[in-house]
Amino acid sequence: MVNAKIQLNFFIRILLLLLIFFISIFLGSLYLEGDQSSYIFTYEGLKGKGIVEAYIFYVFYLSSPEFIHFLLSWISSNLGFNKLFIMSLSNVFLSYLIIKLFDSLKVNFAITSIFLLSNFYLFVLFFAAERLKFGFIFFLISIIYSKRFLPFFAFLSIISHLQMALVYSGRIFQIILNYLINFLRTLKINYKNPLPLFLVFISILYFNLLQENILMKFEAYNDTEAIIDFIRLGIFFIISLAYTTNYKDNITIFIPLVISILLFGDERVNMIGYVYCLYYLLSYKNGVNVGMIALTVYLLYSNILFIQKIIQYGNGFAS
């Protein structure tokens, strides 16, 4: 009986992954406009080029230095693989990692299935935010498989897409804050634990690298967008507060996201706020709770509109 149940669970998960693959092929074949047009052109243009020439070409046309996405695109295009096939496989791998994580948290499999087939933010990663998707793949590997290699996979996650630093920003802020509180109490620098000082250095370096991008977004940002983005993030924060008893940790991990929203705002900042909120929701009653259901319905509605635009316009964000 036990073996039969294990086999059934395995079979259901394989079916779900196959379904995601076919959905990826179908919608991916229609998503040809917006950022995807640049991705497709660049992928085809990498064929036959040496790695240095190809990287220059990639950065020029995508205005992006992220090396992981480039390397995968360069290798697969020169091996003759179709871009749609490779990206559909990457969607399946991302989904596999999500199933693995949700299973480890003992999330009800019905919740897992609904999440994978209906979540707006996940479909954005599947079809629009191509580079960010690989950042999340390495992020999930870092927290699922080995804490020992977490710094290495966290590094791969961030170089896959620099905005992945925001995913780790909450924990980094907690470490730095605790270090500063300890310093103010003792007036001594703890050289035995160099991690906080290293994280401060990395944080300064990160903002240095992105200062032009931050300034451009800040100048283009308007009050209406700021209010809308802040409200969305606020909803995720309030819901997560309702499903935790550790209010201090909850508040501190959201502070960097609040600062990011106030500085330049971005739908991706809200996506990361949702990831934080999701962790608290999944940890409560196997994910079967009012907060999870409410957000699932909200994001299902957003996803229906997103899919509708892909089918009609070839771009999920067409206006």
C-alpha positions as CSV (number, residue, x, y, z in Angstrom):
1,M,0.0,0.0,0.0
2,V,2.8,2.4,0.9
3,N,4.7,1.7,-2.3
4,A,1.5,2.1,-4.3
5,K,0.8,5.5,-2.7
6,I,4.4,6.6,-3.4
7,Q,4.1,5.6,-7.1
8,L,0.7,7.4,-7.4
9,N,2.2,10.6,-5.9
10,F,5.2,10.3,-8.3
11,F,2.9,9.7,-11.3
12,I,0.6,12.7,-10.4
13,R,3.7,15.0,-10.1
14,I,5.0,13.8,-13.5
15,L,1.6,14.5,-15.1
16,L,1.6,18.0,-13.6
17,L,5.1,18.7,-15.0
18,L,4.1,17.4,-18.4
19,L,1.0,19.7,-18.4
20,I,3.3,22.6,-17.5
21,F,5.6,21.7,-20.4
22,F,2.7,21.7,-22.9
23,I,1.3,24.9,-21.5
24,S,4.7,26.5,-21.9
25,I,5.0,25.3,-25.5
26,F,1.5,26.6,-26.4
27,L,1.7,30.0,-24.7
28,G,5.4,30.4,-25.4
29,S,4.8,30.0,-29.1
30,L,2.3,32.9,-29.0
31,Y,4.4,35.2,-26.8
32,L,6.5,36.9,-29.5
33,E,6.2,40.6,-28.7
34,G,7.5,42.9,-26.0
35,D,10.8,41.8,-24.4
36,Q,10.4,38.4,-26.0
37,S,11.1,39.8,-29.5
38,S,14.5,41.0,-28.3
39,Y,15.2,37.7,-26.5
40,I,14.3,35.7,-29.7
41,F,16.4,38.0,-32.0
42,T,19.4,37.7,-29.6
43,Y,19.1,33.9,-29.2
44,E,19.1,33.5,-33.0
45,G,22.0,36.0,-33.3
46,L,24.3,34.0,-31.0
47,K,24.6,31.1,-33.4
48,G,28.0,30.6,-34.8
49,K,29.7,33.3,-32.6
50,G,32.6,32.7,-30.3
51,I,31.9,33.3,-26.6
52,V,33.5,36.8,-26.4
53,E,31.9,38.1,-29.6
54,A,28.6,36.5,-28.5
55,Y,28.6,38.1,-25.1
56,I,29.3,41.6,-26.6
57,F,26.4,41.0,-29.0
58,Y,24.2,39.8,-26.1
59,V,24.9,42.9,-23.9
60,F,24.5,45.3,-26.8
61,Y,21.0,44.0,-27.9
62,L,19.6,43.2,-24.4
63,S,21.4,46.0,-22.5
64,S,22.0,43.3,-19.8
65,P,25.3,41.9,-18.4
66,E,23.7,38.8,-16.7
67,F,26.0,36.0,-17.6
68,I,24.0,32.9,-16.7
69,H,21.2,33.6,-19.1
70,F,23.7,34.5,-21.8
71,L,25.7,31.3,-21.3
72,L,22.6,29.1,-21.5
73,S,21.4,30.9,-24.6
74,W,24.8,30.8,-26.3
75,I,25.3,27.0,-25.6
76,S,21.8,25.9,-26.5
77,S,21.6,28.0,-29.6
78,N,24.9,26.8,-30.9
79,L,23.9,23.2,-30.2
80,G,20.9,23.8,-32.5
81,F,18.2,23.7,-29.8
82,N,15.0,25.6,-30.3
83,K,14.6,28.5,-27.8
84,L,11.0,27.6,-27.1
85,F,11.9,24.0,-26.2
86,I,14.8,25.1,-23.9
87,M,12.7,27.7,-22.1
88,S,9.8,25.3,-21.7
89,L,12.2,22.8,-20.1
90,S,13.5,25.5,-17.8
91,N,9.8,26.2,-16.8
92,V,9.4,22.5,-16.0
93,F,12.6,22.5,-13.9
94,L,11.5,25.6,-12.0
95,S,8.1,23.9,-11.3
96,Y,9.9,20.7,-10.2
97,L,11.9,22.8,-7.6
98,I,8.7,24.4,-6.4
99,I,7.1,21.0,-5.9
100,K,10.2,19.9,-4.1
101,L,10.0,22.9,-1.8
102,F,6.3,22.7,-1.2
103,D,6.5,19.0,-0.4
104,S,9.3,19.7,2.2
105,L,6.9,22.2,3.8
106,K,4.1,19.6,3.7
107,V,1.9,21.8,1.6
108,N,-1.4,20.2,0.4
109,F,-0.7,19.0,-3.1
110,A,-4.0,20.5,-4.4
111,I,-2.6,23.9,-3.3
112,T,0.7,23.1,-5.1
113,S,-1.1,22.2,-8.3
114,I,-3.4,25.3,-8.3
115,F,-0.3,27.5,-7.6
116,L,1.6,26.0,-10.5
117,L,-1.3,26.3,-13.0
118,S,-2.7,29.6,-12.0
119,N,-0.2,31.9,-10.3
120,F,0.3,35.2,-12.1
121,Y,3.8,35.9,-10.8
122,L,4.9,32.3,-11.8
123,F,3.5,32.8,-15.3
124,V,5.4,36.1,-15.6
125,L,8.6,34.1,-14.8
126,F,7.6,31.4,-17.3
127,F,7.0,33.7,-20.2
128,A,8.2,37.3,-19.6
129,A,10.9,37.7,-17.0
130,E,13.2,35.2,-18.6
131,R,16.5,36.2,-16.9
132,L,14.8,36.6,-13.5
133,K,13.5,33.0,-13.8
134,F,17.0,31.6,-13.7
135,G,17.7,33.8,-10.6
136,F,14.8,32.0,-8.9
137,I,15.9,28.6,-10.1
138,F,19.3,29.1,-8.3
139,F,17.5,30.6,-5.3
140,L,15.4,27.5,-4.9
141,I,18.4,25.2,-5.3
142,S,20.2,27.2,-2.6
143,I,17.4,26.7,0.0
144,I,16.3,23.2,-0.9
145,Y,19.5,21.1,-1.4
146,S,22.4,22.3,0.6
147,K,22.9,25.0,3.2
148,R,26.6,24.3,2.9
149,F,26.6,25.6,-0.7
150,L,24.0,28.3,-0.1
151,P,26.5,31.2,-0.6
152,F,27.6,29.7,-4.0
153,F,24.1,29.2,-5.3
154,A,23.0,32.6,-3.9
155,F,25.9,34.2,-5.9
156,L,24.7,32.3,-9.0
157,S,21.1,33.6,-8.3
158,I,22.2,37.2,-8.1
159,I,24.4,37.1,-11.2
160,S,21.5,35.5,-13.0
161,H,19.6,38.7,-12.3
162,L,20.8,41.5,-10.0
163,Q,17.3,42.1,-8.6
164,M,17.6,38.7,-6.9
165,A,19.7,40.5,-4.3
166,L,16.4,41.9,-3.1
167,V,15.2,38.3,-2.2
168,Y,18.2,38.0,0.1
169,S,18.0,41.6,1.3
170,G,15.7,40.9,4.1
171,R,18.0,38.3,5.7
172,I,21.0,40.5,5.0
173,F,19.3,43.5,6.7
174,Q,18.5,41.3,9.7
175,I,22.2,40.2,10.1
176,I,23.5,43.8,9.7
177,L,20.9,45.2,12.1
178,N,21.7,42.6,14.8
179,Y,25.4,43.4,14.3
180,L,24.8,47.1,14.7
181,I,22.6,46.7,17.8
182,N,25.4,44.5,19.4
183,F,28.0,47.1,18.4
184,L,26.0,49.9,20.0
185,R,25.6,47.9,23.2
186,T,29.2,46.8,23.5
187,L,31.1,49.5,21.4
188,K,33.2,46.6,20.1
189,I,33.7,45.3,16.6
190,N,33.3,41.5,16.5
191,Y,36.2,40.5,14.2
192,K,35.4,36.8,14.9
193,N,32.3,37.2,12.7
194,P,33.3,39.1,9.6
195,L,30.0,38.2,7.7
196,P,28.1,41.4,8.6
197,L,31.0,43.6,7.5
198,F,31.3,41.6,4.3
199,L,27.5,42.0,3.7
200,V,27.8,45.8,4.3
201,F,30.6,45.9,1.7
202,I,28.5,43.8,-0.8
203,S,25.4,46.0,-0.2
204,I,27.4,49.2,-1.0
205,L,28.9,47.6,-4.1
206,Y,25.5,46.4,-5.3
207,F,24.0,49.9,-5.0
208,N,27.1,51.3,-6.7
209,L,26.6,49.0,-9.6
210,L,22.9,49.9,-9.9
211,Q,23.0,53.6,-9.1
212,E,22.4,54.7,-12.7
213,N,19.5,52.3,-13.1
214,I,18.0,53.4,-9.7
215,L,18.3,57.1,-10.6
216,M,16.6,56.5,-14.0
217,K,13.7,54.6,-12.4
218,F,13.4,57.2,-9.6
219,E,13.2,60.1,-12.1
220,A,10.6,58.2,-14.2
221,Y,8.5,57.2,-11.2
222,N,5.4,59.1,-10.3
223,D,3.3,59.5,-7.1
224,T,0.4,57.4,-8.5
225,E,2.6,54.4,-9.3
226,A,4.3,54.8,-5.8
227,I,1.0,54.7,-4.0
228,I,-0.3,51.6,-6.0
229,D,3.0,49.7,-5.5
230,F,3.1,50.6,-1.9
231,I,-0.5,49.4,-1.3
232,R,0.3,46.1,-3.0
233,L,3.4,45.5,-0.9
234,G,1.4,46.6,2.2
235,I,-1.2,44.0,1.6
236,F,1.4,41.2,1.4
237,F,3.0,42.6,4.6
238,I,-0.2,42.7,6.5
239,I,-1.3,39.2,5.4
240,S,2.1,37.8,6.4
241,L,1.8,39.4,9.8
242,A,-1.4,37.6,10.4
243,Y,0.3,34.3,9.8
244,T,3.4,34.6,12.0
245,T,4.2,35.0,15.7
246,N,7.7,36.3,15.0
247,Y,6.7,39.9,14.2
248,K,10.2,41.3,14.6
249,D,11.7,39.1,11.8
250,N,8.6,39.7,9.6
251,I,9.0,43.5,9.9
252,T,12.8,43.6,9.3
253,I,12.7,41.4,6.2
254,F,10.1,43.7,4.6
255,I,12.0,47.0,5.4
256,P,14.4,46.7,2.4
257,L,11.4,46.1,0.1
258,V,9.7,49.2,1.4
259,I,12.8,51.2,0.8
260,S,13.0,49.8,-2.7
261,I,9.4,50.7,-3.5
262,L,9.9,54.2,-2.2
263,L,13.1,54.7,-4.2
264,F,12.1,53.4,-7.6
265,G,9.2,50.9,-7.4
266,D,8.8,47.9,-9.5
267,E,6.3,45.1,-10.0
268,R,9.2,42.7,-9.3
269,V,9.7,44.2,-5.8
270,N,6.1,43.3,-5.2
271,M,6.8,39.8,-6.5
272,I,9.5,39.4,-3.9
273,G,7.1,40.7,-1.2
274,Y,4.7,38.0,-2.4
275,V,7.4,35.4,-2.0
276,Y,8.0,36.5,1.6
277,C,4.3,36.4,2.3
278,L,3.9,33.0,0.6
279,Y,6.4,31.5,3.0
280,Y,4.3,32.4,6.0
281,L,1.1,31.2,4.3
282,L,2.4,27.8,3.2
283,S,3.7,27.2,6.7
284,Y,0.2,27.5,8.2
285,K,-2.2,24.5,8.0
286,N,-0.3,23.0,4.9
287,G,-1.2,26.1,2.9
288,V,-4.9,25.6,3.3
289,N,-5.9,28.9,4.9
290,V,-8.0,32.0,4.1
291,G,-4.9,34.2,3.3
292,M,-3.6,31.7,0.7
293,I,-7.0,31.2,-0.9
294,A,-7.6,35.0,-1.1
295,L,-4.3,35.6,-2.8
296,T,-4.7,32.6,-5.1
297,V,-8.0,34.0,-6.3
298,Y,-6.6,37.5,-6.8
299,L,-3.5,36.2,-8.7
300,L,-5.7,33.8,-10.8
301,Y,-7.7,36.8,-12.0
302,S,-4.5,38.7,-12.8
303,N,-3.2,35.6,-14.6
304,I,-6.4,35.2,-16.7
305,L,-5.9,38.8,-18.0
306,F,-2.2,38.0,-18.6
307,I,-2.9,34.9,-20.7
308,Q,-5.7,36.7,-22.6
309,K,-3.2,39.4,-23.7
310,I,-0.7,36.7,-24.7
311,I,-3.3,35.1,-27.0
312,Q,-4.6,38.4,-28.4
313,Y,-1.5,40.5,-28.7
314,G,1.5,38.2,-28.2
315,N,2.5,40.1,-25.1
316,G,1.2,39.6,-21.6
317,F,1.8,43.2,-20.7
318,A,0.2,44.8,-23.8
319,S,-1.8,47.9,-23.0
